[in-house]
PDB file of C-alpha atoms in Angstrom:
ATOM      1  CA  LEU A   1     120.470 108.274  78.571  1.00 55.00           C
ATOM      2  CA  HIS A   2     122.583 111.228  76.349  1.00 89.00           C
ATOM      3  CA  LEU A   3     119.674 113.734  75.437  1.00 93.00           C
ATOM      4  CA  LYS A   4     121.096 113.717  71.484  1.00 95.00           C
ATOM      5  CA  THR A   5     120.200 109.996  71.654  1.00 95.00           C
ATOM      6  CA  ALA A   6     117.166 110.281  73.236  1.00 94.00           C
ATOM      7  CA  LEU A   7     115.717 112.986  71.213  1.00 96.00           C
ATOM      8  CA  ALA A   8     116.492 111.052  67.848  1.00 96.00           C
ATOM      9  CA  TRP A   9     115.010 108.102  69.602  1.00 94.00           C
ATOM     10  CA  ILE A  10     111.741 110.650  70.202  1.00 95.00           C
ATOM     11  CA  GLU A  11     111.668 111.794  66.579  1.00 95.00           C
ATOM     12  CA  ALA A  12     112.078 107.846  65.421  1.00 95.00           C
ATOM     13  CA  MET A  13     108.737 106.737  67.648  1.00 94.00           C
ATOM     14  CA  CYS A  14     106.910 109.640  66.989  1.00 94.00           C
ATOM     15  CA  ALA A  15     107.043 108.718  63.278  1.00 94.00           C
ATOM     16  CA  VAL A  16     105.740 105.386  63.446  1.00 94.00           C
ATOM     17  CA  GLY A  17     102.154 106.713  64.387  1.00 88.00           C
ATOM     18  CA  GLY A  18     101.822 106.384  67.857  1.00 88.00           C
ATOM     19  CA  ASP A  19      99.668 108.668  70.276  1.00 95.00           C
ATOM     20  CA  GLY A  20     102.653 109.009  72.478  1.00 95.00           C
ATOM     21  CA  ILE A  21     105.971 108.575  74.381  1.00 95.00           C
ATOM     22  CA  LEU A  22     106.359 106.666  77.735  1.00 94.00           C
ATOM     23  CA  VAL A  23     109.699 107.613  78.971  1.00 93.00           C
ATOM     24  CA  ALA A  24     110.377 104.634  81.538  1.00 91.00           C
ATOM     25  CA  ARG A  25     113.553 106.088  83.515  1.00 87.00           C
ATOM     26  CA  ASP A  26     113.262 106.019  87.249  1.00 93.00           C
ATOM     27  CA  TYR A  27     113.764 109.201  88.980  1.00 95.00           C
ATOM     28  CA  CYS A  28     112.647 107.951  92.562  1.00 95.00           C
ATOM     29  CA  ASP A  29     112.519 104.992  94.882  1.00 94.00           C
ATOM     30  CA  ASN A  30     110.301 104.176  98.168  1.00 93.00           C
ATOM     31  CA  ARG A  31     112.137 107.139 100.200  1.00 95.00           C
ATOM     32  CA  GLY A  32     112.136 109.737  97.322  1.00 95.00           C
ATOM     33  CA  PRO A  33     114.225 111.119  94.279  1.00 95.00           C
ATOM     34  CA  LEU A  34     117.313 109.065  93.635  1.00 95.00           C
ATOM     35  CA  MET A  35     119.305 112.054  93.848  1.00 93.00           C
ATOM     36  CA  GLY A  36     117.436 114.990  95.608  1.00 93.00           C
ATOM     37  CA  PRO A  37     115.433 117.530  94.079  1.00 96.00           C
ATOM     38  CA  ARG A  38     117.951 120.010  93.698  1.00 96.00           C
ATOM     39  CA  LEU A  39     120.712 117.824  91.701  1.00 96.00           C
ATOM     40  CA  PHE A  40     117.556 116.438  89.686  1.00 96.00           C
ATOM     41  CA  ARG A  41     116.785 120.159  88.764  1.00 97.00           C
ATOM     42  CA  GLN A  42     120.356 120.746  87.976  1.00 97.00           C
ATOM     43  CA  PHE A  43     121.435 117.855  86.002  1.00 95.00           C
ATOM     44  CA  LEU A  44     118.291 116.090  84.582  1.00 95.00           C
ATOM     45  CA  LEU A  45     115.315 118.357  84.441  1.00 96.00           C
ATOM     46  CA  PRO A  46     116.595 120.417  81.534  1.00 97.00           C
ATOM     47  CA  ALA A  47     117.368 117.492  79.376  1.00 96.00           C
ATOM     48  CA  PHE A  48     114.069 115.993  80.535  1.00 96.00           C
ATOM     49  CA  LYS A  49     112.301 119.095  79.499  1.00 98.00           C
ATOM     50  CA  ALA A  50     113.839 119.016  76.013  1.00 97.00           C
ATOM     51  CA  MET A  51     112.137 115.817  75.824  1.00 97.00           C
ATOM     52  CA  VAL A  52     108.900 116.783  76.808  1.00 98.00           C
ATOM     53  CA  ARG A  53     109.094 119.742  74.321  1.00 98.00           C
ATOM     54  CA  ALA A  54     110.383 117.547  71.563  1.00 97.00           C
ATOM     55  CA  VAL A  55     107.364 115.218  72.408  1.00 97.00           C
ATOM     56  CA  ARG A  56     104.686 117.805  72.612  1.00 98.00           C
ATOM     57  CA  ALA A  57     105.949 119.605  69.354  1.00 97.00           C
ATOM     58  CA  ARG A  58     104.882 116.680  67.312  1.00 96.00           C
ATOM     59  CA  GLY A  59     101.491 116.808  68.386  1.00 97.00           C
ATOM     60  CA  LYS A  60     102.014 113.509  70.884  1.00 97.00           C
ATOM     61  CA  PHE A  61     101.164 112.803  74.874  1.00 98.00           C
ATOM     62  CA  PHE A  62     104.523 112.514  76.998  1.00 98.00           C
ATOM     63  CA  MET A  63     103.991 109.969  79.755  1.00 97.00           C
ATOM     64  CA  LYS A  64     106.435 109.596  82.470  1.00 97.00           C
ATOM     65  CA  HIS A  65     107.177 106.319  84.358  1.00 96.00           C
ATOM     66  CA  THR A  66     108.574 106.848  87.835  1.00 95.00           C
ATOM     67  CA  ASP A  67     107.457 104.535  90.878  1.00 92.00           C
ATOM     68  CA  GLY A  68     108.561 105.444  94.305  1.00 93.00           C
ATOM     69  CA  PHE A  69     108.061 108.779  96.401  1.00 96.00           C
ATOM     70  CA  THR A  70     107.531 111.138  93.748  1.00 96.00           C
ATOM     71  CA  TRP A  71     106.065 114.274  95.434  1.00 97.00           C
ATOM     72  CA  PRO A  72     109.395 116.066  95.703  1.00 98.00           C
ATOM     73  CA  ILE A  73     109.636 116.763  91.985  1.00 98.00           C
ATOM     74  CA  LEU A  74     106.293 116.221  90.809  1.00 97.00           C
ATOM     75  CA  ASP A  75     105.420 120.297  90.473  1.00 98.00           C
ATOM     76  CA  ASP A  76     108.707 119.809  87.915  1.00 98.00           C
ATOM     77  CA  PHE A  77     106.722 117.182  86.116  1.00 98.00           C
ATOM     78  CA  VAL A  78     103.919 119.453  85.535  1.00 98.00           C
ATOM     79  CA  GLU A  79     106.260 122.503  84.833  1.00 97.00           C
ATOM     80  CA  ALA A  80     107.912 120.246  82.236  1.00 98.00           C
ATOM     81  CA  GLY A  81     104.645 119.922  80.525  1.00 98.00           C
ATOM     82  CA  VAL A  82     104.039 116.253  80.949  1.00 98.00           C
ATOM     83  CA  HIS A  83     100.517 114.891  80.231  1.00 98.00           C
ATOM     84  CA  ALA A  84     100.522 111.507  82.254  1.00 98.00           C
ATOM     85  CA  TRP A  85     102.295 109.873  85.213  1.00 97.00           C
ATOM     86  CA  GLN A  86     102.479 105.932  85.673  1.00 96.00           C
ATOM     87  CA  GLY A  87     104.053 104.172  88.870  1.00 92.00           C
ATOM     88  CA  ILE A  88     101.951 105.667  91.575  1.00 93.00           C
ATOM     89  CA  GLN A  89     102.692 103.765  94.574  1.00 90.00           C
ATOM     90  CA  PRO A  90      99.618 104.376  96.962  1.00 90.00           C
ATOM     91  CA  ARG A  91     101.112 102.265 100.029  1.00 90.00           C
ATOM     92  CA  ILE A  92     104.104 104.735 100.293  1.00 92.00           C
ATOM     93  CA  GLY A  93     101.928 107.990 100.438  1.00 93.00           C
ATOM     94  CA  MET A  94     101.373 108.450  96.817  1.00 95.00           C
ATOM     95  CA  ASP A  95      97.793 109.107  96.965  1.00 96.00           C
ATOM     96  CA  LEU A  96      95.492 109.431  94.650  1.00 96.00           C
ATOM     97  CA  LYS A  97      93.040 111.761  96.463  1.00 97.00           C
ATOM     98  CA  ARG A  98      95.503 114.011  97.284  1.00 97.00           C
ATOM     99  CA  LEU A  99      97.164 113.954  93.834  1.00 98.00           C
ATOM    100  CA  LYS A 100      94.003 114.546  92.534  1.00 97.00           C
ATOM    101  CA  GLU A 101      93.385 117.573  94.419  1.00 97.00           C
ATOM    102  CA  GLN A 102      96.720 119.129  93.908  1.00 97.00           C
ATOM    103  CA  TYR A 103      96.908 118.188  89.927  1.00 98.00           C
ATOM    104  CA  ALA A 104      93.332 117.757  88.762  1.00 96.00           C
ATOM    105  CA  GLY A 105      93.568 119.044  85.099  1.00 96.00           C
ATOM    106  CA  ARG A 106      96.886 119.343  85.028  1.00 97.00           C
ATOM    107  CA  LEU A 107      98.459 115.846  84.945  1.00 97.00           C
ATOM    108  CA  CYS A 108      96.513 112.224  84.186  1.00 98.00           C
ATOM    109  CA  PHE A 109      96.872 109.416  86.261  1.00 97.00           C
ATOM    110  CA  PHE A 110      97.838 105.719  85.654  1.00 95.00           C
ATOM    111  CA  GLY A 111      97.372 103.636  88.967  1.00 94.00           C
ATOM    112  CA  GLY A 112      95.214 103.028  91.688  1.00 92.00           C
ATOM    113  CA  VAL A 113      96.154  99.135  92.935  1.00 96.00           C
ATOM    114  CA  ASP A 114      99.121  98.612  94.691  1.00 94.00           C
ATOM    115  CA  VAL A 115     101.545  96.314  93.112  1.00 93.00           C
ATOM    116  CA  ASP A 116     101.860  94.074  96.382  1.00 94.00           C
ATOM    117  CA  THR A 117      97.859  93.962  96.429  1.00 96.00           C
ATOM    118  CA  LEU A 118      97.960  92.368  93.177  1.00 97.00           C
ATOM    119  CA  VAL A 119     100.412  89.724  94.388  1.00 97.00           C
ATOM    120  CA  LEU A 120      99.559  89.315  97.896  1.00 97.00           C
ATOM    121  CA  GLY A 121      96.150  90.583  98.289  1.00 97.00           C
ATOM    122  CA  THR A 122      92.816  89.040  97.840  1.00 98.00           C
ATOM    123  CA  PRO A 123      90.170  90.246  94.932  1.00 98.00           C
ATOM    124  CA  GLN A 124      88.109  92.132  97.502  1.00 98.00           C
ATOM    125  CA  THR A 125      91.028  94.559  98.722  1.00 98.00           C
ATOM    126  CA  VAL A 126      91.899  94.831  94.899  1.00 98.00           C
ATOM    127  CA  ALA A 127      88.526  95.776  94.128  1.00 98.00           C
ATOM    128  CA  GLU A 128      88.532  98.249  97.280  1.00 98.00           C
ATOM    129  CA  GLU A 129      91.688  99.846  95.915  1.00 97.00           C
ATOM    130  CA  VAL A 130      90.123 100.379  92.582  1.00 98.00           C
ATOM    131  CA  LYS A 131      86.939 101.943  93.980  1.00 98.00           C
ATOM    132  CA  TYR A 132      89.188 104.108  96.339  1.00 97.00           C
ATOM    133  CA  ALA A 133      90.919 105.313  93.265  1.00 97.00           C
ATOM    134  CA  ILE A 134      88.213 105.823  91.217  1.00 98.00           C
ATOM    135  CA  ARG A 135      85.883 107.859  94.153  1.00 97.00           C
ATOM    136  CA  HIS A 136      88.658 110.276  94.547  1.00 97.00           C
ATOM    137  CA  ALA A 137      90.638 110.680  91.401  1.00 97.00           C
ATOM    138  CA  ALA A 138      88.206 109.829  88.477  1.00 97.00           C
ATOM    139  CA  ARG A 139      85.532 112.707  88.403  1.00 95.00           C
ATOM    140  CA  GLY A 140      86.254 114.862  85.707  1.00 94.00           C
ATOM    141  CA  GLY A 141      88.815 112.457  83.802  1.00 96.00           C
ATOM    142  CA  GLY A 142      92.534 111.871  84.392  1.00 96.00           C
ATOM    143  CA  LEU A 143      92.540 108.779  85.460  1.00 97.00           C
ATOM    144  CA  VAL A 144      93.508 105.208  84.269  1.00 96.00           C
ATOM    145  CA  ILE A 145      93.102 102.571  86.392  1.00 96.00           C
ATOM    146  CA  THR A 146      95.970 100.249  86.291  1.00 95.00           C
ATOM    147  CA  SER A 147      99.093  98.633  88.578  1.00 94.00           C
ATOM    148  CA  GLY A 148     100.766 101.096  90.410  1.00 89.00           C
ATOM    149  CA  ASN A 149     103.821 100.164  88.634  1.00 87.00           C
ATOM    150  CA  SER A 150     104.096  96.738  86.634  1.00 88.00           C
ATOM    151  CA  LEU A 151     102.345  93.694  86.751  1.00 91.00           C
ATOM    152  CA  MET A 152     104.927  91.598  88.878  1.00 92.00           C
ATOM    153  CA  VAL A 153     105.842  88.252  89.183  1.00 94.00           C
ATOM    154  CA  GLY A 154     103.383  86.559  91.672  1.00 96.00           C
ATOM    155  CA  THR A 155     100.587  88.571  90.256  1.00 97.00           C
ATOM    156  CA  LYS A 156      97.576  86.503  91.224  1.00 97.00           C
ATOM    157  CA  TRP A 157      95.082  85.785  87.991  1.00 97.00           C
ATOM    158  CA  ASP A 158      92.359  86.264  90.300  1.00 98.00           C
ATOM    159  CA  ASN A 159      93.514  89.628  91.500  1.00 98.00           C
ATOM    160  CA  TYR A 160      93.719  90.821  88.080  1.00 97.00           C
ATOM    161  CA  GLN A 161      90.543  89.668  86.990  1.00 98.00           C
ATOM    162  CA  ALA A 162      89.230  91.595  90.059  1.00 98.00           C
ATOM    163  CA  LEU A 163      90.672  94.926  88.836  1.00 98.00           C
ATOM    164  CA  LEU A 164      89.149  94.565  85.382  1.00 97.00           C
ATOM    165  CA  ARG A 165      85.898  93.680  86.738  1.00 98.00           C
ATOM    166  CA  ALA A 166      85.660  96.543  89.400  1.00 98.00           C
ATOM    167  CA  THR A 167      87.221  99.291  86.551  1.00 97.00           C
ATOM    168  CA  ARG A 168      84.554  98.064  84.595  1.00 97.00           C
ATOM    169  CA  GLU A 169      81.678  98.025  87.035  1.00 97.00           C
ATOM    170  CA  TYR A 170      82.613 101.261  88.985  1.00 97.00           C
ATOM    171  CA  GLY A 171      84.620 103.314  86.437  1.00 95.00           C
ATOM    172  CA  ARG A 172      81.515 104.075  84.228  1.00 92.00           C
ATOM    173  CA  TYR A 173      80.763 107.815  83.882  1.00 91.00           C
ATOM    174  CA  PRO A 174      79.057 109.226  85.731  1.00 91.00           C
ATOM    175  CA  ILE A 175      80.932 108.500  88.509  1.00 92.00           C
ATOM    176  CA  THR A 176      78.739 107.340  91.758  1.00 90.00           C
ATOM    177  CA  LEU A 177      80.753 106.303  94.074  1.00 88.00           C
TER     178      LEU A 177
END
């Protein structure tokens, strides 16, 4: 995406009155950054920072989606000023307990239930993943319970309902898990 086009899009989206912008271009896959951290920092990070600055200058929240193994560039997101990150995949090592320990107060997390669990799991396994996420990442705020990516084709209705039920049951403050 050309930076000039991205900044024009940000301007237009901010003008319509939303609270923030979600940029949904994937930078990683299950193995790590698609182009490696050094190349990411050289070729993508400068434009990425410009987009974050543009959103923040308008008093809006900047949320980044990228699923995959994001550890190698997650510090770059925080340094750039990203408010929230969506696309957290627990099964490949993006553990909310470790994420909260490292980024508490600096990054809001959208995730908690792996997409595979919603498709292949049971309501009980979904509830366990919700409880784990809340137990380890909800204290002090900064957690939104969602799918680790999106609601994939094949997501079981009962599993989605279990995600909602467990979030309502265990996600009330003060957190007691």
